[in-house]
Every structure is written in structure tokens, then in C-alpha cells.
Amino acid sequence: MPNAKTQPPRWATWLLNALGHPDTREEVQGDLLELYDYWLSTVGKRRADWSYCLSALKLLRPLAQSKRPPRYPQPLSLSPDMIRNYVKIALRNLTHAKTFSLINGFGLTLGMACALLIFVVVNHETSYDKHHKNGDRVYRVETTNVQNSESHAGTYTEMTAVLRNEVPEIERVAPVYRASGQSVAIPQEGKLFKEQIAFTDNELFYLIDYQWIAGSAQTALSRPNQVVLTESYAQKFFGTTDAIGKTLLLGDDNSLLVAGVLKDYPANTNFPFNVLVSIPTLKRVSPDYDTHGWGGFGDNYQVYTLLKRGIQPEQLNKRFHAIQVKYQKDPETIKNQHFTLNSLSKLHYGFNFSGRQANLKLLNILSLIGAFVLLIACINFINLTTAKALKRAKEIGVRKAVGSNQLALIYQFMTEAGLLTFLSGILALALAWVALSATANLMGLPLSTPDLFSWQVGAFMTALLILTTLLAGTYPAFRLSGMPPIWALKNNKLPRAAGGITFRQGLVIVQFTVSMILISSTLFINRQLSLFKNADLGFNKNAIITVGLPNNQPEKLQTFRNQLVASPQIKDVSFSLNSPSAESNWMSAMQYRKGAEPIEIRTQMKLVDAHFLNTYGIQLIAGEAFREGDTLPKFIANEVFLKRIGIDKPEKAIGQLVHFGDGQESAPIIGVVKTFHVNSLHQGIDPTLLQVVPKHFYQAGIKLAAENVSAASLRSSLATIETIWKSIFPNQVFSYEFLDEALAQAYQNEIRTARLIETATLVAILIACLGLFGLATFAAESRTKEIGVRKVLGASIPSIVALLSKDFLKPVLTAILIASPIAWYGINEWLKNFEYKIDIDWWVFALAGVLATLVALLTVSFQSIKAALMNPTKSLRTE
């Protein structure tokens, strides 16, 4: 029996028995007795009694109820041990659910690779000429037609001298004239080349940053017959970069002295010049070229300016108006034509010397497509993760029941999302590297591996991983971690949302809405391209070979033509400024003065010979054609020109005078041709006049005798043309192109848009189908017992397939209804870029809807049929 000296005060024990909480009385008394024994051994009888009585009073019911239960410290959710635990569990879950991981990982990989490649393209296209130190002050002088708000990159040749002498706000002025297909020879080494030449002066080197290997920016192009080469072209011509003082031959008799060698230009520049010749040499190469004129302009002659610091381009509007008044004089020209300045950073989005233009709308479409494809991949992750929660509901319930808080569960699910995203990101980078070459070819871009592994791509990739993790992981993490534990343990599934359309179905609707928009866009764009390809241009583009002429000496051209038409393989030959339809044209101001007020017509000039109409199959509908040997000025007009001057019938135009030049010269209209497309189908048809001007013959159009020829016959014809060429122009390189292929180049942006959207459509549909496949798999697994019972009760396989499929087809059909008006609006806006365009027909949307429905049905049916064919005895026994 215990000694009274070792017992606590009885009154305190009695109070605790009488007033303590009945549920915890025995446990509390036991704990206090153990503490009392400890106090006896450490502080003595007297202090042990005081401590016991005080503790008993604190634990009485009135006092104990006012106190909160003791809190036990929770482990830090982001401690190194917990993070290691999150990763370990995430790896186990990903490897355990292989189907889920593969579907999700493959979808994320495709989405991220697509977004990454699009970023590389957009980053390249928006980086042109951003590396020049004075780039923010460099502007190009452009000529704008007020009537149709059309800007031309070129301007009048006299503009250079006027700006230098009369505009003090401009610090430097640099003219650039591009001449394509110029013959360059190295006589001492017997080498012959055909190159693009830029005629300019030293001022260009103060606007555009060049790195000099040899020579000086102050003197390199200061005198006639000087040339500056890039290092790769110095190697190409002379086999060394030590080329200062060496000579090359431009054309037949223009000897050029190498005065400088430059480092090769970067890929992202609109000044891809390898051979720069001093601009005074231009007059020696082309004696008839007007280097100080206001009569006409072309896009190949451009003027660049460096504004003084603090000067804004808008401040020069009055200066340009004063120049017009002083030099152009004609009120109609001044009214309908303005000069504007276009910044260096925007040159890549219009006509430039790089040979290609970036399309801002296309870049925006690309960025939108990348975002959509990534969104579809993230939707897959959300849908599949929440669907997979059926198998993890009990796990979550147990975790929460044994004390895991919501924050720890959120971290766990976000870790799983982040790990899967990280692994997908590595695979996406590898996939992008493999697909980079194909992307570069598709877009016509000089992309290479360094573009993919730049710091900008690294920053984008980091942001993409974080964004994808947040997009894909946030909703599942909060949805699953917030699950009531009692529900999970009892039902082993997530609570269903009230209402008609669940969140998961809503995400499927978003996926297929995007897919439907892409399918519709693909169909419409290809129809527009078909219109471009098959449109009647008003002339014959088939079986015509175009060749740039090295000179236009009449006797040489006549000999060339006579020898060509003597061959039975050649039907006809025409010499002209350019083809009937060309991107670079000669625009001139013409006047018709028969009425009370003269009519000013901005006219496209086609400088042609007497064989032009026959060679290109252009129809003469009134008057007569040009004759061989015509020397007096005379015009053939198109129907658009007649409409502008108010003549309603072609016959009435014959003999009417058209004034040109300074207004003192005039020539009669001798014929009228049926309207033909002088520009691409992006634009309307300009008023056009044809005139015989032999000094401006720079191209030969050679019509083959047969339009449909075999490859062997075509090679024979080309060999014949080349043989004759070499006999007439022995020191010139023979190069050619087919007219139909040259005309197709005008639609490269649309062709690229079509190919890109087709590719994006396939990727988007593939990812969306992966998601549907995964959802159908989980749905079939969750309804295994139901399917077994239905089969036992006599349900047919088609009825079970229909039962499982209809839940997935409902959101797809809803997506079709949502996507159709959105796609209609987008296509309608895109078609506004074209003067000639297709109609937006309803059946295209119907076809896109049928395609989307078939794709979804095929995807879901695979799992539905598999589940319907399962042996019910096995499924019921397993359940």
C-alpha cells in the first residue's frame, strides 16, 4: 500500500474527479500522478504538492474548457527532407501510372516544342537590325500614295542631293541602288560570277555598323570604280581576305578596285550586301539611268537618313512638303503623293533588300497558335490528373486523416506537375532541335542551332516551364488537396460538380474549339491559295523562261532574238523592263488634259518591245500593237487607265494624247489591251501604259514552242538557249527562272501561313485526341462494373459504345457551335488583305465540324469498343 507521504493532496484529487472532463479524467489523473512522482524525486514533498494542486485546478472543467488544446509543431512543408519526399513520391506515382505519364508527357512535350519553335521564329523575325548603335535614328525615305495609302520603299534619285543640301535636321544621307544579276569577272583567274550589287557611298557605313577587316569608312567608296567586299566574297573571288588593291570586272568593261574588306554581315539584317560599289560608278555601268531625276522612281533606289539627336520624323513633314512644292511643282502630284520616314526597326515588315519580309499578322497568328497548342496540352494535364484522382482519392483521404495539411498536399501535387513538366521540357528541347531544320525551310529563315540555344531561348524556356507547371498543376493541386477526407474514404472518388457541364467537359470544349478554328482556317487558306494558283491573270505564264539581260545594246539584242527564234524549240522572244506581273514596278505621274481640269493618273509603266503582247498572250481589244522599229513615243493603255480618264469604250481612246515628264511631252494612245494583272492578287490593277523604250530593256521573256514538255525536252531547250547566250554574251553568267515559279513567290507568306496552320492543326488535334483517349480510358475503367451488369442484363455492344461515347461527343458538338463564328470573324479579317478573295461559304464550317466529330468519335470509340467487348464475368469478379 502506498505511503501517505508519497500521495498527493486528497482534496485536489477529489476536485479533479468531481469537476474534471469525464472523457479524459482517467488519462489526466494518470499523467498527473506520473508527474507528481517526478516532482517528489526532484523538488521535494512541499513543492510537489503545490505543483499538483495548481495543475489540478487548471484542468477543472470550467477552466479547462476556456483553454485551447496544445498545438504540436508541424514539420516544415518546404524543408529539404520534405522536398526530397515530394520528389520521391512524385517519381513513384509517375512510374506507377505509366499510361497517364506517357499521354500527359507526350502531350506536354508536343505543346512545349511547338511553343519553343514558334518563339525561335518570332525572336529571329523581330531581331532584324537591332544591333546598330545609331539604329534608333536611322530612317528610310518612302513615297506614299495618298489615294490608297500605299507606301513604296523607293523614291526619286534627286532626293539624296536635296536632303543633303536643304534639310539641316538630317545628319547623314545614304543612297542605295540594288542591281540584281550583275556579271562579275576575275579576268586574271578566269572566274565568272553573277551577283547582286549594291551601289552606295561612304555615308552608309555611318548608318549601318560594319566591322572592317581592311580599308576605311571615310575613303572606301569615295571615288568611281571602287568596290568593298565582305570577307566571304573576298575569299570567293580571290581566295584570300587580303584583297585590297586587287581588281575585278563588272559587266564587260568596268574595272573595279577593291578598297575595303568587311566582316560578314549577320543573318538578321536587311542589308545583305556582299559587293558594294561606289555610287558614281552607277552612271558608268548604266549610262541611261537618271541619277538626278524627279520623273519616276523604283523600289530598287532607296534613300536612308540619320536624323540628328532629338529630331523626330514628324518634324520633317513641312520640310518634305516644301521639297515637293519646289521640285515637283504639279499641284495634283503634291496633293496625291507624300514623302514619309520609316524607321529602321520596321523595314523588315515591308519591302527591303533582304529578299524576304516578315509579316506582323503572321507573327501574331504564330504566337497565338503557340499559346493555343500549349493551352491544349495543359488542359490535357488538368483533365487527366483530375480523372486519375479516382484512383488516388483514398490515398488523399488517408493522408488527411493522419494529419497531412492541405498545403503539404498542394506542394506534393505541384511537385508532380513540375517534375513531369521538367522532363517534358527536356524532351521538347530535343524535339525542337530535331525539327529546327524543317522549320527553317518551311519559314524560309536562316535558322541554326545557336538560335535554339541562345540566352533568349533559355529565358523563354525557364518561363515556359514555370508557366506550364502553374497552368497544368494549380487546379488539380487545389481541387484534390481540398477533397473532404470522409468523402474520399467513403466513396473513393471526387465529389461531382452540380450543373450540366462539368469543369472537365468545359476544358474539352476549349480544346476542340481551338481545333475547330484551326481546321476551318486551314480549309479557307488553302481555298484562297487555290484561287491564287488558278486565277486568270490576263496573260499566259506557262512555258515562259525569263533571263536578266546584261546590257541592252540594240544590235546584240536583235542578234540574240534572231538566233533564239530560229530554233524550233522557241516560239517567241520579248525584251522588256520586267514581266507583265512583277513585285518591283516603275510608277510615273501621267496627265490627261482633254477636260476642263487635267486628270493626274499615277500610272504603272510597262517598257516593252513589239513582241511583248504575243510572247505573253496579252489580248489587244482596240487599235494596233507596236511595230518592229517603232521610235516615236506612243502608248498602249489598259482598261483601268481608260476608266480613270473617263473613257467608256476602248475605241474612243485611240488617238487621245497623254502628257508625261514635266508636262511638256505627250504621246498618243494607239491601242488598248484587255486588263491583265500587273501586280500580285494582293493588290488591285493599276492604270497601266505600255511603251517602247529600248534603253530600259533589262529582261528577256522566252516563250517555248510547247507548253507541256518532257524533262528531257526542257533540258534540251535550256541547253539551246544557253549556247546562244554564250555566243552573244561570252563574259556573262547564264541564269534563268520560270515565270510561273517567279509569280508564285509573291504568295510565299500565304503558303507559309497555310503550312504552319496545317502543322499546328495536326499537333493540336493529336494532343486533343490524346486527352480524349486518356479520359475515355479512365471513364471505361471507372464504369467496368456498370458495363458488366448491363451486358449481363442483355445490353448490346453498340448500345454500350454509344453510352460511353455520347458523354464525349456533347462537348465536341458544343465546341463546333462556339468555334464557327470565331473562325468566320478571323478568316474575314484575314481576307481583307487581298483585293481578290474567295467567299466565306457555310459548308466549309460544316465540313470542319464533321471532321472534328469523326476524329473525336474514332478516338473515343477505340476505348468504348474495348470496354464493351470485355467479358462481364471477369469484370464483375474483378470488381
PDB file of N, CA and C in Angstrom, residues 629-693:
ATOM      1  N   GLY A 629      10.713  48.347-134.802  1.00  0.00           N
ATOM      2  CA  GLY A 629      11.418  49.554-135.194  1.00  0.00           C
ATOM      3  C   GLY A 629      10.715  50.839-134.812  1.00  0.00           C
ATOM      4  N   ASP A 630       9.620  50.774-134.038  1.00  0.00           N
ATOM      5  CA  ASP A 630       8.946  51.993-133.582  1.00  0.00           C
ATOM      6  C   ASP A 630       9.911  52.844-132.757  1.00  0.00           C
ATOM      7  N   THR A 631       9.989  54.126-133.096  1.00  0.00           N
ATOM      8  CA  THR A 631      10.869  55.031-132.349  1.00  0.00           C
ATOM      9  C   THR A 631      10.102  56.205-131.746  1.00  0.00           C
ATOM     10  N   LEU A 632       9.018  56.606-132.376  1.00  0.00           N
ATOM     11  CA  LEU A 632       8.233  57.728-131.835  1.00  0.00           C
ATOM     12  C   LEU A 632       7.485  57.289-130.590  1.00  0.00           C
ATOM     13  N   PRO A 633       7.360  58.184-129.576  1.00  0.00           N
ATOM     14  CA  PRO A 633       6.643  57.801-128.361  1.00  0.00           C
ATOM     15  C   PRO A 633       5.158  57.562-128.636  1.00  0.00           C
ATOM     16  N   LYS A 634       4.656  56.452-128.175  1.00  0.00           N
ATOM     17  CA  LYS A 634       3.242  56.097-128.295  1.00  0.00           C
ATOM     18  C   LYS A 634       2.915  55.092-127.193  1.00  0.00           C
ATOM     19  N   PHE A 635       1.627  55.002-126.834  1.00  0.00           N
ATOM     20  CA  PHE A 635       1.214  54.177-125.705  1.00  0.00           C
ATOM     21  C   PHE A 635       0.163  53.154-126.116  1.00  0.00           C
ATOM     22  N   ILE A 636       0.194  52.039-125.418  1.00  0.00           N
ATOM     23  CA  ILE A 636      -0.945  51.114-125.382  1.00  0.00           C
ATOM     24  C   ILE A 636      -1.445  51.116-123.934  1.00  0.00           C
ATOM     25  N   ALA A 637      -2.722  51.360-123.738  1.00  0.00           N
ATOM     26  CA  ALA A 637      -3.290  51.515-122.395  1.00  0.00           C
ATOM     27  C   ALA A 637      -4.101  50.276-122.005  1.00  0.00           C
ATOM     28  N   ASN A 638      -4.236  50.066-120.711  1.00  0.00           N
ATOM     29  CA  ASN A 638      -5.163  49.028-120.260  1.00  0.00           C
ATOM     30  C   ASN A 638      -6.523  49.655-119.931  1.00  0.00           C
ATOM     31  N   GLU A 639      -7.515  48.821-119.671  1.00  0.00           N
ATOM     32  CA  GLU A 639      -8.881  49.301-119.454  1.00  0.00           C
ATOM     33  C   GLU A 639      -9.001  50.144-118.189  1.00  0.00           C
ATOM     34  N   VAL A 640      -8.179  49.849-117.175  1.00  0.00           N
ATOM     35  CA  VAL A 640      -8.233  50.617-115.927  1.00  0.00           C
ATOM     36  C   VAL A 640      -7.804  52.061-116.186  1.00  0.00           C
ATOM     37  N   PHE A 641      -6.792  52.244-117.025  1.00  0.00           N
ATOM     38  CA  PHE A 641      -6.346  53.603-117.361  1.00  0.00           C
ATOM     39  C   PHE A 641      -7.489  54.377-118.040  1.00  0.00           C
ATOM     40  N   LEU A 642      -8.188  53.732-118.976  1.00  0.00           N
ATOM     41  CA  LEU A 642      -9.307  54.392-119.650  1.00  0.00           C
ATOM     42  C   LEU A 642     -10.389  54.808-118.659  1.00  0.00           C
ATOM     43  N   LYS A 643     -10.653  53.948-117.695  1.00  0.00           N
ATOM     44  CA  LYS A 643     -11.681  54.264-116.699  1.00  0.00           C
ATOM     45  C   LYS A 643     -11.295  55.492-115.891  1.00  0.00           C
ATOM     46  N   ARG A 644      -9.996  55.610-115.562  1.00  0.00           N
ATOM     47  CA  ARG A 644      -9.533  56.752-114.759  1.00  0.00           C
ATOM     48  C   ARG A 644      -9.649  58.077-115.533  1.00  0.00           C
ATOM     49  N   ILE A 645      -9.501  58.016-116.848  1.00  0.00           N
ATOM     50  CA  ILE A 645      -9.584  59.273-117.613  1.00  0.00           C
ATOM     51  C   ILE A 645     -10.989  59.507-118.174  1.00  0.00           C
ATOM     52  N   GLY A 646     -11.916  58.598-117.832  1.00  0.00           N
ATOM     53  CA  GLY A 646     -13.315  58.831-118.183  1.00  0.00           C
ATOM     54  C   GLY A 646     -13.721  58.392-119.561  1.00  0.00           C
ATOM     55  N   ILE A 647     -13.014  57.455-120.164  1.00  0.00           N
ATOM     56  CA  ILE A 647     -13.381  56.935-121.488  1.00  0.00           C
ATOM     57  C   ILE A 647     -14.060  55.583-121.299  1.00  0.00           C
ATOM     58  N   ASP A 648     -15.280  55.443-121.817  1.00  0.00           N
ATOM     59  CA  ASP A 648     -16.061  54.240-121.534  1.00  0.00           C
ATOM     60  C   ASP A 648     -15.867  53.133-122.567  1.00  0.00           C
ATOM     61  N   LYS A 649     -15.415  53.467-123.783  1.00  0.00           N
ATOM     62  CA  LYS A 649     -15.223  52.450-124.809  1.00  0.00           C
ATOM     63  C   LYS A 649     -13.781  52.494-125.315  1.00  0.00           C
ATOM     64  N   PRO A 650     -13.156  51.311-125.489  1.00  0.00           N
ATOM     65  CA  PRO A 650     -11.746  51.282-125.941  1.00  0.00           C
ATOM     66  C   PRO A 650     -11.512  52.025-127.243  1.00  0.00           C
ATOM     67  N   GLU A 651     -12.477  51.942-128.165  1.00  0.00           N
ATOM     68  CA  GLU A 651     -12.272  52.584-129.467  1.00  0.00           C
ATOM     69  C   GLU A 651     -12.113  54.104-129.343  1.00  0.00           C
ATOM     70  N   LYS A 652     -12.783  54.691-128.345  1.00  0.00           N
ATOM     71  CA  LYS A 652     -12.724  56.143-128.176  1.00  0.00           C
ATOM     72  C   LYS A 652     -11.353  56.623-127.686  1.00  0.00           C
ATOM     73  N   ALA A 653     -10.547  55.705-127.130  1.00  0.00           N
ATOM     74  CA  ALA A 653      -9.239  56.101-126.595  1.00  0.00           C
ATOM     75  C   ALA A 653      -8.186  56.260-127.671  1.00  0.00           C
ATOM     76  N   ILE A 654      -8.405  55.651-128.837  1.00  0.00           N
ATOM     77  CA  ILE A 654      -7.387  55.664-129.877  1.00  0.00           C
ATOM     78  C   ILE A 654      -7.159  57.111-130.345  1.00  0.00           C
ATOM     79  N   GLY A 655      -5.909  57.544-130.307  1.00  0.00           N
ATOM     80  CA  GLY A 655      -5.531  58.883-130.733  1.00  0.00           C
ATOM     81  C   GLY A 655      -5.518  59.915-129.624  1.00  0.00           C
ATOM     82  N   GLN A 656      -6.023  59.570-128.445  1.00  0.00           N
ATOM     83  CA  GLN A 656      -6.024  60.524-127.334  1.00  0.00           C
ATOM     84  C   GLN A 656      -4.582  60.728-126.825  1.00  0.00           C
ATOM     85  N   LEU A 657      -4.249  61.984-126.466  1.00  0.00           N
ATOM     86  CA  LEU A 657      -2.894  62.307-126.013  1.00  0.00           C
ATOM     87  C   LEU A 657      -2.771  62.163-124.498  1.00  0.00           C
ATOM     88  N   VAL A 658      -1.633  61.621-124.073  1.00  0.00           N
ATOM     89  CA  VAL A 658      -1.293  61.509-122.654  1.00  0.00           C
ATOM     90  C   VAL A 658      -0.007  62.281-122.437  1.00  0.00           C
ATOM     91  N   HIS A 659      -0.004  63.192-121.453  1.00  0.00           N
ATOM     92  CA  HIS A 659       1.170  64.017-121.171  1.00  0.00           C
ATOM     93  C   HIS A 659       2.010  63.373-120.064  1.00  0.00           C
ATOM     94  N   PHE A 660       3.315  63.543-120.165  1.00  0.00           N
ATOM     95  CA  PHE A 660       4.215  62.907-119.193  1.00  0.00           C
ATOM     96  C   PHE A 660       5.452  63.775-119.013  1.00  0.00           C
ATOM     97  N   GLY A 661       6.372  63.276-118.185  1.00  0.00           N
ATOM     98  CA  GLY A 661       7.598  64.038-117.910  1.00  0.00           C
ATOM     99  C   GLY A 661       7.268  65.294-117.138  1.00  0.00           C
ATOM    100  N   ASP A 662       7.736  66.438-117.640  1.00  0.00           N
ATOM    101  CA  ASP A 662       7.443  67.710-116.981  1.00  0.00           C
ATOM    102  C   ASP A 662       6.125  68.312-117.469  1.00  0.00           C
ATOM    103  N   GLY A 663       5.366  67.524-118.195  1.00  0.00           N
ATOM    104  CA  GLY A 663       4.088  68.002-118.712  1.00  0.00           C
ATOM    105  C   GLY A 663       4.189  68.592-120.096  1.00  0.00           C
ATOM    106  N   GLN A 664       5.400  68.787-120.611  1.00  0.00           N
ATOM    107  CA  GLN A 664       5.591  69.378-121.930  1.00  0.00           C
ATOM    108  C   GLN A 664       5.584  68.327-123.037  1.00  0.00           C
ATOM    109  N   GLU A 665       5.787  67.060-122.665  1.00  0.00           N
ATOM    110  CA  GLU A 665       5.827  65.987-123.655  1.00  0.00           C
ATOM    111  C   GLU A 665       4.501  65.239-123.646  1.00  0.00           C
ATOM    112  N   SER A 666       4.152  64.667-124.783  1.00  0.00           N
ATOM    113  CA  SER A 666       2.922  63.901-124.879  1.00  0.00           C
ATOM    114  C   SER A 666       3.068  62.827-125.933  1.00  0.00           C
ATOM    115  N   ALA A 667       2.198  61.815-125.867  1.00  0.00           N
ATOM    116  CA  ALA A 667       2.194  60.740-126.855  1.00  0.00           C
ATOM    117  C   ALA A 667       0.771  60.219-126.981  1.00  0.00           C
ATOM    118  N   PRO A 668       0.412  59.710-128.172  1.00  0.00           N
ATOM    119  CA  PRO A 668      -0.959  59.221-128.373  1.00  0.00           C
ATOM    120  C   PRO A 668      -1.124  57.776-127.901  1.00  0.00           C
ATOM    121  N   ILE A 669      -2.373  57.437-127.573  1.00  0.00           N
ATOM    122  CA  ILE A 669      -2.734  56.047-127.305  1.00  0.00           C
ATOM    123  C   ILE A 669      -3.050  55.397-128.647  1.00  0.00           C
ATOM    124  N   ILE A 670      -2.318  54.337-129.000  1.00  0.00           N
ATOM    125  CA  ILE A 670      -2.537  53.676-130.302  1.00  0.00           C
ATOM    126  C   ILE A 670      -3.303  52.361-130.149  1.00  0.00           C
ATOM    127  N   GLY A 671      -3.394  51.863-128.916  1.00  0.00           N
ATOM    128  CA  GLY A 671      -4.086  50.596-128.711  1.00  0.00           C
ATOM    129  C   GLY A 671      -4.533  50.427-127.273  1.00  0.00           C
ATOM    130  N   VAL A 672      -5.455  49.489-127.076  1.00  0.00           N
ATOM    131  CA  VAL A 672      -5.972  49.173-125.734  1.00  0.00           C
ATOM    132  C   VAL A 672      -5.927  47.659-125.558  1.00  0.00           C
ATOM    133  N   VAL A 673      -5.396  47.221-124.434  1.00  0.00           N
ATOM    134  CA  VAL A 673      -5.338  45.783-124.136  1.00  0.00           C
ATOM    135  C   VAL A 673      -6.355  45.428-123.067  1.00  0.00           C
ATOM    136  N   LYS A 674      -6.809  44.207-123.123  1.00  0.00           N
ATOM    137  CA  LYS A 674      -7.694  43.706-122.077  1.00  0.00           C
ATOM    138  C   LYS A 674      -6.924  43.703-120.757  1.00  0.00           C
ATOM    139  N   THR A 675      -7.608  44.086-119.700  1.00  0.00           N
ATOM    140  CA  THR A 675      -6.935  44.226-118.401  1.00  0.00           C
ATOM    141  C   THR A 675      -6.237  42.933-118.003  1.00  0.00           C
ATOM    142  N   PHE A 676      -4.977  43.057-117.598  1.00  0.00           N
ATOM    143  CA  PHE A 676      -4.232  41.924-117.040  1.00  0.00           C
ATOM    144  C   PHE A 676      -3.620  42.362-115.708  1.00  0.00           C
ATOM    145  N   HIS A 677      -3.317  41.395-114.871  1.00  0.00           N
ATOM    146  CA  HIS A 677      -2.827  41.688-113.523  1.00  0.00           C
ATOM    147  C   HIS A 677      -1.362  42.111-113.583  1.00  0.00           C
ATOM    148  N   VAL A 678      -1.118  43.382-113.298  1.00  0.00           N
ATOM    149  CA  VAL A 678       0.249  43.899-113.308  1.00  0.00           C
ATOM    150  C   VAL A 678       0.911  43.750-111.934  1.00  0.00           C
ATOM    151  N   ASN A 679       0.097  43.436-110.906  1.00  0.00           N
ATOM    152  CA  ASN A 679       0.615  43.187-109.560  1.00  0.00           C
ATOM    153  C   ASN A 679       0.136  41.805-109.117  1.00  0.00           C
ATOM    154  N   SER A 680       0.564  41.398-107.952  1.00  0.00           N
ATOM    155  CA  SER A 680       0.034  40.160-107.388  1.00  0.00           C
ATOM    156  C   SER A 680      -1.430  40.370-107.016  1.00  0.00           C
ATOM    157  N   LEU A 681      -2.111  39.289-106.705  1.00  0.00           N
ATOM    158  CA  LEU A 681      -3.543  39.367-106.390  1.00  0.00           C
ATOM    159  C   LEU A 681      -3.810  39.970-105.017  1.00  0.00           C
ATOM    160  N   HIS A 682      -2.762  40.355-104.294  1.00  0.00           N
ATOM    161  CA  HIS A 682      -2.957  41.104-103.054  1.00  0.00           C
ATOM    162  C   HIS A 682      -3.520  42.495-103.356  1.00  0.00           C
ATOM    163  N   GLN A 683      -3.188  43.013-104.536  1.00  0.00           N
ATOM    164  CA  GLN A 683      -3.497  44.403-104.868  1.00  0.00           C
ATOM    165  C   GLN A 683      -4.432  44.479-106.066  1.00  0.00           C
ATOM    166  N   GLY A 684      -5.045  45.655-106.222  1.00  0.00           N
ATOM    167  CA  GLY A 684      -5.840  45.900-107.406  1.00  0.00           C
ATOM    168  C   GLY A 684      -4.944  46.134-108.613  1.00  0.00           C
ATOM    169  N   ILE A 685      -5.559  46.292-109.766  1.00  0.00           N
ATOM    170  CA  ILE A 685      -4.812  46.501-111.007  1.00  0.00           C
ATOM    171  C   ILE A 685      -4.598  47.997-111.193  1.00  0.00           C
ATOM    172  N   ASP A 686      -3.345  48.405-111.356  1.00  0.00           N
ATOM    173  CA  ASP A 686      -3.019  49.815-111.557  1.00  0.00           C
ATOM    174  C   ASP A 686      -3.382  50.256-112.976  1.00  0.00           C
ATOM    175  N   PRO A 687      -3.668  51.555-113.145  1.00  0.00           N
ATOM    176  CA  PRO A 687      -3.690  52.097-114.513  1.00  0.00           C
ATOM    177  C   PRO A 687      -2.316  51.851-115.137  1.00  0.00           C
ATOM    178  N   THR A 688      -2.298  51.322-116.338  1.00  0.00           N
ATOM    179  CA  THR A 688      -1.032  50.880-116.921  1.00  0.00           C
ATOM    180  C   THR A 688      -0.912  51.354-118.367  1.00  0.00           C
ATOM    181  N   LEU A 689       0.289  51.813-118.709  1.00  0.00           N
ATOM    182  CA  LEU A 689       0.620  52.176-120.094  1.00  0.00           C
ATOM    183  C   LEU A 689       1.827  51.360-120.538  1.00  0.00           C
ATOM    184  N   LEU A 690       1.748  50.837-121.748  1.00  0.00           N
ATOM    185  CA  LEU A 690       2.877  50.131-122.360  1.00  0.00           C
ATOM    186  C   LEU A 690       3.541  51.081-123.349  1.00  0.00           C
ATOM    187  N   GLN A 691       4.870  51.096-123.330  1.00  0.00           N
ATOM    188  CA  GLN A 691       5.617  51.986-124.221  1.00  0.00           C
ATOM    189  C   GLN A 691       6.913  51.303-124.641  1.00  0.00           C
ATOM    190  N   VAL A 692       7.341  51.553-125.852  1.00  0.00           N
ATOM    191  CA  VAL A 692       8.614  51.007-126.346  1.00  0.00           C
ATOM    192  C   VAL A 692       9.741  51.948-125.935  1.00  0.00           C
ATOM    193  N   VAL A 693      10.606  51.476-125.010  1.00  0.00           N
ATOM    194  CA  VAL A 693      11.774  52.256-124.563  1.00  0.00           C
ATOM    195  C   VAL A 693      12.967  51.297-124.505  1.00  0.00           C
TER     196      VAL A 693
END
